[in-house]
Amino acid sequence: MFYKSDTMVRYAALKGLYDLEKTIGSGGFAKVKLATHVFTGEKVAIKIMNKMALGDVLPRVKLEVEALKTLLHQHICRLYQVIETESHYFMVIEYCSGGELFDHIVERNRLSETESRKFFRQILSAVAYLHSLGYAHRDLKPENILLDKKENLKLIDFGLCAKPKSGMESYLQTSCGSPTYAAPELILGRKYLGSEVDIWSMGVLLYALMCGFLPFDDNSIECLYKKILSGKYDEPCWLSNSSKKLIRAMLQIDPKKRITIQQLCNHPWITAEFLNPVSFVHKANFEKDDDVLSTMSAVCGERALDMWKKLVKSDRTDYKTATYLLLLDRKLHGLSLRISSSAKAHFKSEREGEINNIVTKLNYSSRNKNTRTSPELDTVYNVFAKTPEAVNDFLEPHLPGRKRLRSKETDDLCSPVPIKRVAEKDRDVSVATNTPVSDSKGTPSSTPGSARKVIKGIERGLNRVRCVLTPKRRVKTENIDPEQPNILSGKGLCNVSSTSSDDPKYVLSQLRRALRHKGIMCHQKGFILQGETEDCSEDDKDTVRPFSSRSACSFELEVCLLEGVSNDKLLVGIRRKRLKGDAWVYKRVCEEVLALAAEDLSTEPECSTESKCPI
């Protein structure tokens, strides 16, 4: 009970504005929750950060917020609102239901040249836009790129971005980011240009897209550095000559010989099939839209022009700006504009508060004989100091017959759960939650050579195991009986493997022995095993990860039953989920653990349920 009330107090700033749903990502000092913007019914992601936990990372958070306030690009995750309280930061950002680009690669083993080109053009457009505004991202990797429901990419995580005061030609010194994507000059500790290290990371990223594994990879961090400094990597036979040349141009050890962002935008490989170079609109202020302003004006009871003047001056800290941007996004996606009826009462209250403040000032001025009313107050008084009837005369756009609103986008096809019912008097919006989006922070990756084909499918090498996909529209049935596993049902599956065994306890014991064999710590609760490759030290929780820090990864393996796959009986499956840490380490660990679980291992004593297992 104390925990619930404590949570309500901490998140009181969101009450009535956003309906929080489940957690879709977490890190060392932040968590990301799926939420609904009450007045539009649109889904958003809210990054919640405890100021006490931030410590030395606080300046990085402020830098990220300031950057996102400036950045407006179709392939950069949009910032809608920032709410700051004494104890927390709340960043309301665009929700991308498609998950990480990394998971998209895993599902397909590797991407074709055509699909890689499509994605890479979007990444290139976003990075070129960043550089044009004087920003370097410095942490480009598949885990920091999300997909929306239409599989358009969105660049996220600007906690390590830099904006040199003297421009992009100014040298930087801080070594940060993920080692497997780090340029040689970063490893050597030399001064570097932000644009040049971003180009190197993009070369590694393109290689990962088309090959399914990293160009520079090793279990030892020292060996990894040597490989990066040598600049030597394998070129698989399926890569075309033009692809090889482009990757070589980006993975040049000498940064001065590295291809530039302008040359990349016009490169023949980039323009193939599209017939035009990569371009972007250089803007840092959101556009004016009369339709959106009219929709809001009808509810707010405020002139569209006056409202626009306030929005232009907004620093993304007010709810009205978030409403405008969400409506603008709806229009850009070809959807109808709408605001729920609950917005009327909110904006009415806000409006009356403004009027009361003005009237108070006017009354004070009239009582003070030596004080003359300013022309501004006179003008405002003539507009606002109306009769109560006029003040309450708010217009509202036409709404459907149903009182509850839901977003009509196809987001509803992405792993919804039953709608969270809310008291009618509290709000008019109901929402469906979607596939969780991880918000992990990269740590050094160290995949062994034997697992270089990381994206060849986690189930590779599993004897007597058939692969099915985890339902994007997955229904998870919680069992009251802790002795029975959960049942998953649905179509369009991913991240779940079905086994030929009909005994979930036997499969669980195989997984436990495999984890023990790999020396991985785990915590068991029922049919769920939570493991981590290494203990997370305080340094590992820092956003700025020095290259000497160790790789760490935590994940979850759940033995479950799969419904609807076989007509006669349920199949036993294994569900995988990365909790936090480096994605490539997670991929390697799951690949090896599941392969070992399929082997006939000698029987060993088992730890009891709910116990801490040193395996």
mmCIF file of C-alpha atoms in Angstrom, residues 39-313:
data_model
loop_
_atom_site.group_PDB
_atom_site.id
_atom_site.type_symbol
_atom_site.label_atom_id
_atom_site.label_comp_id
_atom_site.label_asym_id
_atom_site.label_seq_id
_atom_site.Cartn_x
_atom_site.Cartn_y
_atom_site.Cartn_z
ATOM 1 C CA PHE A 39 -6.771 14.750 -24.723
ATOM 2 C CA THR A 40 -5.859 13.139 -28.065
ATOM 3 C CA GLY A 41 -5.829 9.437 -27.161
ATOM 4 C CA GLU A 42 -2.391 9.097 -28.753
ATOM 5 C CA LYS A 43 0.200 6.687 -27.398
ATOM 6 C CA VAL A 44 3.462 8.178 -26.131
ATOM 7 C CA ALA A 45 6.529 6.955 -24.291
ATOM 8 C CA ILE A 46 7.486 8.706 -21.055
ATOM 9 C CA LYS A 47 11.081 8.503 -19.886
ATOM 10 C CA ILE A 48 11.062 8.887 -16.100
ATOM 11 C CA MET A 49 14.306 9.849 -14.364
ATOM 12 C CA ASN A 50 14.917 10.234 -10.651
ATOM 13 C CA LYS A 51 17.133 13.258 -10.060
ATOM 14 C CA MET A 52 18.738 11.690 -6.992
ATOM 15 C CA ALA A 53 19.777 8.650 -9.052
ATOM 16 C CA LEU A 54 21.186 10.724 -11.902
ATOM 17 C CA GLY A 55 24.158 12.156 -10.006
ATOM 18 C CA ASP A 56 26.931 13.105 -12.427
ATOM 19 C CA VAL A 57 24.731 12.110 -15.385
ATOM 20 C CA LEU A 58 22.374 15.085 -14.788
ATOM 21 C CA PRO A 59 24.257 17.404 -17.215
ATOM 22 C CA ARG A 60 23.925 14.732 -19.903
ATOM 23 C CA VAL A 61 20.170 14.594 -19.358
ATOM 24 C CA LYS A 62 19.899 18.365 -19.682
ATOM 25 C CA LEU A 63 21.959 18.242 -22.880
ATOM 26 C CA GLU A 64 19.685 15.558 -24.315
ATOM 27 C CA VAL A 65 16.582 17.587 -23.463
ATOM 28 C CA GLU A 66 17.974 20.756 -25.048
ATOM 29 C CA ALA A 67 19.001 18.837 -28.156
ATOM 30 C CA LEU A 68 15.580 17.206 -28.593
ATOM 31 C CA LYS A 69 13.866 20.586 -28.208
ATOM 32 C CA THR A 70 15.820 21.749 -31.255
ATOM 33 C CA LEU A 71 15.773 18.631 -33.440
ATOM 34 C CA LEU A 72 12.833 18.242 -35.811
ATOM 35 C CA HIS A 73 13.315 15.461 -38.337
ATOM 36 C CA GLN A 74 11.104 12.631 -39.552
ATOM 37 C CA HIS A 75 13.719 10.041 -38.559
ATOM 38 C CA ILE A 76 14.509 11.451 -35.102
ATOM 39 C CA CYS A 77 12.235 10.551 -32.205
ATOM 40 C CA ARG A 78 10.058 13.583 -31.446
ATOM 41 C CA LEU A 79 10.046 15.249 -28.019
ATOM 42 C CA TYR A 80 6.529 16.371 -27.066
ATOM 43 C CA GLN A 81 6.925 17.689 -23.542
ATOM 44 C CA VAL A 82 9.333 17.895 -20.622
ATOM 45 C CA ILE A 83 7.980 18.019 -17.081
ATOM 46 C CA GLU A 84 10.381 18.754 -14.242
ATOM 47 C CA THR A 85 9.532 18.373 -10.572
ATOM 48 C CA GLU A 86 11.688 18.599 -7.470
ATOM 49 C CA SER A 87 12.461 14.891 -7.685
ATOM 50 C CA HIS A 88 11.945 13.770 -11.293
ATOM 51 C CA TYR A 89 12.322 14.503 -14.979
ATOM 52 C CA PHE A 90 9.545 13.300 -17.287
ATOM 53 C CA MET A 91 10.396 13.286 -20.989
ATOM 54 C CA VAL A 92 7.311 12.669 -23.141
ATOM 55 C CA ILE A 93 8.535 11.343 -26.474
ATOM 56 C CA GLU A 94 7.232 9.679 -29.615
ATOM 57 C CA TYR A 95 6.258 6.034 -29.140
ATOM 58 C CA CYS A 96 7.678 3.600 -31.703
ATOM 59 C CA SER A 97 5.791 0.313 -31.641
ATOM 60 C CA GLY A 98 8.157 -1.535 -34.019
ATOM 61 C CA GLY A 99 10.917 -2.039 -31.441
ATOM 62 C CA GLU A 100 14.671 -1.793 -31.932
ATOM 63 C CA LEU A 101 16.380 -2.100 -35.289
ATOM 64 C CA PHE A 102 18.579 -4.730 -33.625
ATOM 65 C CA ASP A 103 15.569 -7.006 -33.036
ATOM 66 C CA HIS A 104 14.480 -6.473 -36.630
ATOM 67 C CA ILE A 105 17.878 -7.745 -37.816
ATOM 68 C CA VAL A 106 17.725 -10.719 -35.450
ATOM 69 C CA GLU A 107 14.341 -11.758 -36.780
ATOM 70 C CA ARG A 108 15.618 -11.776 -40.381
ATOM 71 C CA ASN A 109 19.168 -13.082 -39.752
ATOM 72 C CA ARG A 110 20.486 -10.325 -42.024
ATOM 73 C CA LEU A 111 18.869 -7.761 -44.296
ATOM 74 C CA SER A 112 18.961 -7.684 -48.073
ATOM 75 C CA GLU A 113 20.895 -4.957 -49.836
ATOM 76 C CA THR A 114 17.635 -3.290 -50.894
ATOM 77 C CA GLU A 115 16.209 -3.181 -47.368
ATOM 78 C CA SER A 116 19.584 -2.163 -45.934
ATOM 79 C CA ARG A 117 19.739 0.709 -48.407
ATOM 80 C CA LYS A 118 16.259 1.884 -47.425
ATOM 81 C CA PHE A 119 17.116 1.881 -43.741
ATOM 82 C CA PHE A 120 20.571 3.348 -44.203
ATOM 83 C CA ARG A 121 19.214 6.264 -46.243
ATOM 84 C CA GLN A 122 16.927 7.124 -43.333
ATOM 85 C CA ILE A 123 19.800 6.913 -40.847
ATOM 86 C CA LEU A 124 21.992 9.003 -43.137
ATOM 87 C CA SER A 125 19.291 11.649 -43.518
ATOM 88 C CA ALA A 126 18.950 11.947 -39.722
ATOM 89 C CA VAL A 127 22.715 12.102 -39.107
ATOM 90 C CA ALA A 128 23.273 14.634 -41.919
ATOM 91 C CA TYR A 129 20.546 16.789 -40.373
ATOM 92 C CA LEU A 130 22.192 16.474 -36.947
ATOM 93 C CA HIS A 131 25.572 17.523 -38.319
ATOM 94 C CA SER A 132 24.021 20.492 -40.152
ATOM 95 C CA LEU A 133 22.789 21.803 -36.788
ATOM 96 C CA GLY A 134 26.191 21.272 -35.169
ATOM 97 C CA TYR A 135 25.423 18.040 -33.266
ATOM 98 C CA ALA A 136 27.351 14.754 -33.220
ATOM 99 C CA HIS A 137 25.442 11.727 -31.914
ATOM 100 C CA ARG A 138 28.490 9.640 -30.808
ATOM 101 C CA ASP A 139 26.488 6.499 -29.967
ATOM 102 C CA LEU A 140 25.053 5.243 -33.258
ATOM 103 C CA LYS A 141 24.103 1.557 -33.101
ATOM 104 C CA PRO A 142 21.029 -0.609 -33.877
ATOM 105 C CA GLU A 143 19.882 -0.521 -30.238
ATOM 106 C CA ASN A 144 19.532 3.279 -30.482
ATOM 107 C CA ILE A 145 17.362 3.140 -33.587
ATOM 108 C CA LEU A 146 13.659 2.315 -33.285
ATOM 109 C CA LEU A 147 11.017 1.461 -35.869
ATOM 110 C CA ASP A 148 7.500 2.848 -36.022
ATOM 111 C CA LYS A 149 4.492 0.826 -37.139
ATOM 112 C CA LYS A 150 5.333 1.522 -40.800
ATOM 113 C CA GLU A 151 8.967 0.403 -40.315
ATOM 114 C CA ASN A 152 10.376 3.903 -40.595
ATOM 115 C CA LEU A 153 13.461 4.450 -38.457
ATOM 116 C CA LYS A 154 13.667 6.862 -35.532
ATOM 117 C CA LEU A 155 16.988 7.801 -33.966
ATOM 118 C CA ILE A 156 16.968 7.962 -30.142
ATOM 119 C CA ASP A 157 19.241 8.356 -27.102
ATOM 120 C CA PHE A 158 21.052 11.682 -27.360
ATOM 121 C CA GLY A 159 22.615 11.389 -23.908
ATOM 122 C CA LEU A 160 26.104 11.260 -25.427
ATOM 123 C CA CYS A 161 25.578 13.847 -28.157
ATOM 124 C CA ALA A 162 27.925 16.802 -28.407
ATOM 125 C CA LYS A 163 27.545 20.295 -29.811
ATOM 126 C CA PRO A 164 30.954 22.005 -29.951
ATOM 127 C CA LYS A 165 30.701 25.738 -29.327
ATOM 128 C CA SER A 166 32.895 26.517 -32.326
ATOM 129 C CA GLY A 167 31.077 24.193 -34.711
ATOM 130 C CA MET A 168 31.564 20.712 -36.112
ATOM 131 C CA GLU A 169 35.170 21.444 -37.058
ATOM 132 C CA SER A 170 36.068 21.738 -33.373
ATOM 133 C CA TYR A 171 37.809 18.738 -31.814
ATOM 134 C CA LEU A 172 36.343 16.713 -28.955
ATOM 135 C CA GLN A 173 38.158 14.720 -26.275
ATOM 136 C CA THR A 174 35.647 12.596 -24.340
ATOM 137 C CA SER A 175 35.882 8.874 -25.140
ATOM 138 C CA CYS A 176 32.374 7.441 -24.926
ATOM 139 C CA GLY A 177 29.959 5.101 -26.631
ATOM 140 C CA SER A 178 30.130 1.381 -27.392
ATOM 141 C CA PRO A 179 33.579 -0.171 -28.084
ATOM 142 C CA THR A 180 32.410 -2.306 -31.026
ATOM 143 C CA TYR A 181 31.266 0.869 -32.827
ATOM 144 C CA ALA A 182 34.179 3.059 -31.710
ATOM 145 C CA ALA A 183 36.512 4.663 -34.244
ATOM 146 C CA PRO A 184 40.303 4.071 -33.902
ATOM 147 C CA GLU A 185 40.954 7.659 -32.791
ATOM 148 C CA LEU A 186 38.590 7.160 -29.846
ATOM 149 C CA ILE A 187 40.397 4.009 -28.735
ATOM 150 C CA LEU A 188 43.764 5.754 -28.979
ATOM 151 C CA GLY A 189 42.472 8.579 -26.779
ATOM 152 C CA ARG A 190 43.188 11.237 -29.385
ATOM 153 C CA LYS A 191 41.213 14.370 -30.129
ATOM 154 C CA TYR A 192 38.573 13.728 -32.767
ATOM 155 C CA LEU A 193 35.842 15.316 -34.858
ATOM 156 C CA GLY A 194 32.304 14.275 -33.977
ATOM 157 C CA SER A 195 31.305 13.956 -37.632
ATOM 158 C CA GLU A 196 34.172 11.549 -38.375
ATOM 159 C CA VAL A 197 33.442 9.157 -35.495
ATOM 160 C CA ASP A 198 29.756 9.123 -36.496
ATOM 161 C CA ILE A 199 30.753 8.085 -40.031
ATOM 162 C CA TRP A 200 32.813 5.172 -38.648
ATOM 163 C CA SER A 201 29.879 4.024 -36.488
ATOM 164 C CA MET A 202 27.610 4.201 -39.523
ATOM 165 C CA GLY A 203 30.046 1.931 -41.385
ATOM 166 C CA VAL A 204 29.847 -0.642 -38.587
ATOM 167 C CA LEU A 205 26.067 -0.265 -38.561
ATOM 168 C CA LEU A 206 25.717 -0.840 -42.325
ATOM 169 C CA TYR A 207 27.961 -3.901 -42.070
ATOM 170 C CA ALA A 208 25.752 -5.295 -39.264
ATOM 171 C CA LEU A 209 22.622 -4.694 -41.336
ATOM 172 C CA MET A 210 23.866 -6.639 -44.354
ATOM 173 C CA CYS A 211 25.978 -9.294 -42.601
ATOM 174 C CA GLY A 212 24.147 -10.007 -39.366
ATOM 175 C CA PHE A 213 27.280 -9.702 -37.239
ATOM 176 C CA LEU A 214 29.888 -7.082 -36.381
ATOM 177 C CA PRO A 215 33.029 -6.366 -38.434
ATOM 178 C CA PHE A 216 35.189 -6.057 -35.296
ATOM 179 C CA ASP A 217 34.328 -8.489 -32.531
ATOM 180 C CA ASP A 218 36.171 -10.461 -29.881
ATOM 181 C CA ASN A 219 35.662 -11.906 -26.418
ATOM 182 C CA SER A 220 38.669 -9.951 -25.161
ATOM 183 C CA ILE A 221 38.473 -6.176 -25.076
ATOM 184 C CA GLU A 222 42.205 -5.928 -25.811
ATOM 185 C CA CYS A 223 41.861 -8.137 -28.893
ATOM 186 C CA LEU A 224 38.845 -6.129 -29.979
ATOM 187 C CA TYR A 225 40.903 -2.935 -29.863
ATOM 188 C CA LYS A 226 43.662 -4.529 -31.920
ATOM 189 C CA LYS A 227 41.191 -5.576 -34.593
ATOM 190 C CA ILE A 228 39.692 -2.095 -34.782
ATOM 191 C CA LEU A 229 43.113 -0.452 -34.998
ATOM 192 C CA SER A 230 44.153 -2.862 -37.761
ATOM 193 C CA GLY A 231 41.042 -2.013 -39.772
ATOM 194 C CA LYS A 232 40.858 -5.608 -41.045
ATOM 195 C CA TYR A 233 37.555 -7.433 -41.188
ATOM 196 C CA ASP A 234 35.879 -10.205 -43.176
ATOM 197 C CA GLU A 235 33.919 -9.392 -46.321
ATOM 198 C CA PRO A 236 31.271 -12.123 -46.768
ATOM 199 C CA CYS A 237 30.697 -13.443 -50.269
ATOM 200 C CA TRP A 238 27.092 -12.208 -50.374
ATOM 201 C CA LEU A 239 28.180 -8.558 -50.215
ATOM 202 C CA SER A 240 28.196 -6.836 -53.619
ATOM 203 C CA ASN A 241 31.309 -5.014 -54.777
ATOM 204 C CA SER A 242 29.588 -1.646 -54.439
ATOM 205 C CA SER A 243 28.579 -2.490 -50.847
ATOM 206 C CA LYS A 244 32.128 -3.516 -49.989
ATOM 207 C CA LYS A 245 33.522 -0.271 -51.416
ATOM 208 C CA LEU A 246 31.085 1.875 -49.460
ATOM 209 C CA ILE A 247 31.816 0.102 -46.166
ATOM 210 C CA ARG A 248 35.560 0.410 -46.790
ATOM 211 C CA ALA A 249 35.140 4.142 -47.410
ATOM 212 C CA MET A 250 33.526 4.541 -43.983
ATOM 213 C CA LEU A 251 35.840 2.157 -42.074
ATOM 214 C CA GLN A 252 39.055 3.989 -42.902
ATOM 215 C CA ILE A 253 41.536 4.006 -39.998
ATOM 216 C CA ASP A 254 42.779 7.465 -40.953
ATOM 217 C CA PRO A 255 39.819 9.804 -40.279
ATOM 218 C CA LYS A 256 41.047 12.210 -42.958
ATOM 219 C CA LYS A 257 40.655 9.479 -45.580
ATOM 220 C CA ARG A 258 37.163 8.615 -44.367
ATOM 221 C CA ILE A 259 34.241 9.518 -46.611
ATOM 222 C CA THR A 260 32.386 12.690 -45.556
ATOM 223 C CA ILE A 261 28.689 13.045 -44.838
ATOM 224 C CA GLN A 262 28.179 15.098 -48.012
ATOM 225 C CA GLN A 263 29.898 12.467 -50.132
ATOM 226 C CA LEU A 264 27.806 9.763 -48.512
ATOM 227 C CA CYS A 265 24.544 11.537 -49.403
ATOM 228 C CA ASN A 266 25.528 11.483 -53.078
ATOM 229 C CA HIS A 267 27.260 8.086 -53.209
ATOM 230 C CA PRO A 268 26.172 5.798 -56.121
ATOM 231 C CA TRP A 269 25.268 2.978 -53.699
ATOM 232 C CA ILE A 270 23.012 5.372 -51.766
ATOM 233 C CA THR A 271 21.250 6.720 -54.855
ATOM 234 C CA ALA A 272 20.782 3.315 -56.543
ATOM 235 C CA GLU A 273 17.093 2.402 -56.931
ATOM 236 C CA PHE A 274 16.116 5.844 -55.588
ATOM 237 C CA LEU A 275 17.743 7.970 -58.330
ATOM 238 C CA ASN A 276 18.182 10.885 -55.965
ATOM 239 C CA PRO A 277 20.643 11.759 -53.194
ATOM 240 C CA VAL A 278 19.700 11.832 -49.527
ATOM 241 C CA SER A 279 18.296 15.205 -48.506
ATOM 242 C CA PHE A 280 16.618 16.796 -45.505
ATOM 243 C CA VAL A 281 14.816 19.981 -44.551
ATOM 244 C CA HIS A 282 16.971 22.210 -42.386
ATOM 245 C CA LYS A 283 14.572 23.342 -39.665
ATOM 246 C CA ALA A 284 14.606 23.746 -35.905
ATOM 247 C CA ASN A 285 11.075 25.089 -35.312
ATOM 248 C CA PHE A 286 7.854 23.148 -35.799
ATOM 249 C CA GLU A 287 5.606 24.371 -38.588
ATOM 250 C CA LYS A 288 2.379 26.329 -38.342
ATOM 251 C CA ASP A 289 -0.745 24.396 -39.303
ATOM 252 C CA ASP A 290 -4.066 26.221 -39.499
ATOM 253 C CA ASP A 291 -6.168 23.044 -39.286
ATOM 254 C CA VAL A 292 -4.510 21.958 -36.049
ATOM 255 C CA LEU A 293 -4.786 25.452 -34.594
ATOM 256 C CA SER A 294 -8.475 25.615 -35.509
ATOM 257 C CA THR A 295 -9.138 22.269 -33.832
ATOM 258 C CA MET A 296 -7.439 23.401 -30.630
ATOM 259 C CA SER A 297 -9.003 26.849 -30.776
ATOM 260 C CA ALA A 298 -12.495 25.334 -30.832
ATOM 261 C CA VAL A 299 -11.802 23.587 -27.526
ATOM 262 C CA CYS A 300 -9.557 26.132 -25.807
ATOM 263 C CA GLY A 301 -11.734 29.141 -26.587
ATOM 264 C CA GLU A 302 -8.648 31.044 -27.688
ATOM 265 C CA ARG A 303 -7.940 32.702 -31.018
ATOM 266 C CA ALA A 304 -5.740 30.580 -33.279
ATOM 267 C CA LEU A 305 -3.302 33.447 -33.870
ATOM 268 C CA ASP A 306 -2.865 34.126 -30.152
ATOM 269 C CA MET A 307 -2.376 30.445 -29.518
ATOM 270 C CA TRP A 308 0.280 30.184 -32.226
ATOM 271 C CA LYS A 309 2.244 33.106 -30.752
ATOM 272 C CA LYS A 310 2.419 31.249 -27.438
ATOM 273 C CA LEU A 311 3.379 27.966 -29.084
ATOM 274 C CA VAL A 312 6.267 29.596 -30.940
ATOM 275 C CA LYS A 313 7.707 30.812 -27.650
#
